[in-house]
Structure formats: structure tokens, C-alpha cells
Short mmCIF file of C-alpha atoms in Angstrom, two decimals:
data_model
loop_
_atom_site.label_atom_id
_atom_site.label_comp_id
_atom_site.label_asym_id
_atom_site.label_seq_id
_atom_site.Cartn_x
_atom_site.Cartn_y
_atom_site.Cartn_z
CA MET A 13 0.06 -0.07 -0.09
CA PRO A 14 1.49 3.33 -0.98
CA ALA A 15 1.99 5.83 1.84
CA SER A 16 -0.30 8.31 0.46
CA GLN A 17 -3.02 5.85 0.90
CA ALA A 18 -1.76 4.45 4.35
CA ASN A 19 -4.34 5.08 7.47
CA HIS A 20 -1.21 6.18 9.49
CA ASP A 21 1.13 8.86 8.19
CA VAL A 22 4.84 7.48 7.73
CA PHE A 23 6.09 10.73 9.71
CA HIS A 24 3.67 9.82 12.66
CA ALA A 25 4.80 6.07 12.60
CA VAL A 26 8.39 7.04 12.96
CA SER A 27 7.82 9.69 15.73
CA ASP A 28 7.70 7.09 18.38
CA PRO A 29 11.02 5.79 19.71
CA THR A 30 9.58 2.18 20.26
CA ARG A 31 8.53 1.98 16.61
CA ARG A 32 11.90 3.15 15.29
CA LYS A 33 13.53 0.57 17.47
CA ILE A 34 11.02 -1.94 15.93
CA LEU A 35 11.99 -0.91 12.48
CA LYS A 36 15.80 -1.19 13.04
CA MET A 37 15.01 -4.79 14.54
CA LEU A 38 13.20 -5.82 11.52
CA ALA A 39 15.96 -4.12 9.21
CA ASP A 40 17.84 -7.57 9.01
CA LYS A 41 15.01 -10.21 9.62
CA GLU A 42 11.65 -11.23 10.08
CA MET A 43 10.59 -11.72 13.62
CA PRO A 44 7.87 -13.22 15.49
CA ILE A 45 5.80 -10.65 17.94
CA ALA A 46 6.99 -12.70 20.87
CA SER A 47 10.99 -12.01 19.99
CA ILE A 48 10.21 -8.35 19.29
CA THR A 49 8.39 -8.05 22.60
CA GLU A 50 11.28 -9.53 24.63
CA GLU A 51 13.24 -6.55 23.62
CA PHE A 52 10.92 -3.99 25.51
CA PRO A 53 9.56 -3.23 28.81
CA ILE A 54 6.18 -2.95 28.09
CA THR A 55 3.36 -5.61 27.17
CA ARG A 56 2.78 -7.74 24.06
CA THR A 57 -0.53 -5.78 23.50
CA ALA A 58 1.38 -2.47 23.60
CA VAL A 59 4.11 -3.92 21.07
CA ASN A 60 1.12 -4.93 18.98
CA LYS A 61 -0.34 -1.47 18.82
CA HIS A 62 2.88 -0.19 17.42
CA LEU A 63 3.02 -2.75 14.89
CA PHE A 64 -0.55 -1.97 13.90
CA VAL A 65 0.64 1.60 13.29
CA LEU A 66 3.65 0.66 11.35
CA SER A 67 1.66 -1.82 9.34
CA GLU A 68 -1.14 1.07 8.57
CA ALA A 69 1.93 3.17 7.47
CA GLY A 70 3.02 0.40 5.00
CA LEU A 71 6.23 -0.01 6.88
CA VAL A 72 5.95 -3.43 8.22
CA THR A 73 4.11 -6.57 6.79
CA SER A 74 3.00 -9.64 8.67
CA ARG A 75 2.48 -13.16 7.49
CA LYS A 76 1.33 -16.25 9.37
CA ILE A 77 3.32 -19.26 9.95
CA GLY A 78 1.44 -21.75 11.79
CA ARG A 79 -0.22 -19.90 14.80
CA GLU A 80 2.64 -17.29 14.68
CA SER A 81 2.67 -14.06 12.92
CA ARG A 82 6.12 -12.97 11.61
CA TYR A 83 6.69 -9.19 10.86
CA ALA A 84 9.08 -7.86 8.22
CA LEU A 85 10.12 -4.23 7.45
CA GLN A 86 8.80 -2.60 4.17
CA PRO A 87 11.40 0.19 3.72
CA GLU A 88 9.71 1.56 0.87
CA PRO A 89 7.54 4.15 2.47
CA LEU A 90 10.82 5.61 4.12
CA ARG A 91 11.60 7.11 0.98
CA GLU A 92 8.97 9.74 1.49
CA LEU A 93 11.13 10.48 4.70
CA GLN A 94 14.24 10.85 2.86
CA GLU A 95 12.84 12.88 0.19
CA TRP A 96 11.42 15.28 2.63
CA LEU A 97 14.54 15.37 4.80
CA SER A 98 16.91 15.88 1.61
CA PHE A 99 14.96 18.84 0.71
CA PHE A 100 16.37 20.50 3.81
CA GLU A 101 20.00 19.48 3.38
CA ILE A 102 20.99 22.41 1.28
CA TYR A 103 20.00 24.62 4.24
CA TRP A 104 22.27 22.69 6.62
CA ASP A 105 25.01 22.44 3.99
CA ASN A 106 24.78 26.28 3.76
CA LYS A 107 24.77 26.81 7.63
CA LEU A 108 27.82 24.39 7.90
CA SER A 109 29.69 26.17 5.08
CA ALA A 110 29.14 29.51 6.78
CA LEU A 111 30.17 28.15 10.14
CA LYS A 112 33.23 26.56 8.44
CA SER A 113 34.00 29.92 7.06
CA PHE A 114 33.58 31.69 10.11
CA VAL A 115 35.81 29.59 12.10
CA GLU A 116 38.62 29.69 9.59
CA SER A 117 38.57 33.38 9.29
CA ASP A 118 38.63 33.79 12.77
CA GLU A 119 41.58 31.72 13.19
CA GLU A 120 43.64 34.15 11.15
#
């Protein structure tokens, strides 16, 4: 599902530190909810709610294997974040260049 059609916004989904950590955990491998829950001091229900938000934003998918649901990262919607942030890179580059010029001129 494209991020524009998602029920939850990608920006909202990654705004929570728990959800960001879940995304990092799923970056390398598919994981069941039990394994994800072990990494947090919150209930399985709370983790499930975070996974729901990530799923609605198109950032994770789940598939059933027997009685277990396994979750995997879907990084495509993160491009929206990357594009948005890259728009502002020029401002950072300009500020850093100005700072460099200021520091170097101060040394002389």
C-alpha cells in the first residue's frame, strides 16, 4: 500500500522511539511478535499496537506461519521521509559552510 493511501502517516509512525527501534530490529530479519516483545519493557499488547501503526503506514508486513505472525520491514515508505529530509539538506550544507568560513576566518 503506498504511503499516501495508508491510514497512518509515515512521519507519525516513525515519530515514536519504540516504533523506530522495531523498524531497526526488522531491518535484517523477519521476527515474531514474541521476539520483538522481549526487547521492550512493555506488554505484548502495546507492541502489537505499535506494529499496527507501522503496518497501517506500510512500513511492516506480517505473514502467518502456523499460529505465529512474523513481521518484516517494508522500507519503501521511508523514501517519503528521505525525500522530505533531503529538501532541507541544502540549508544544513549552507549553515555548515558558513560556520566553517567563520571559524577559519577567526583563526587568522
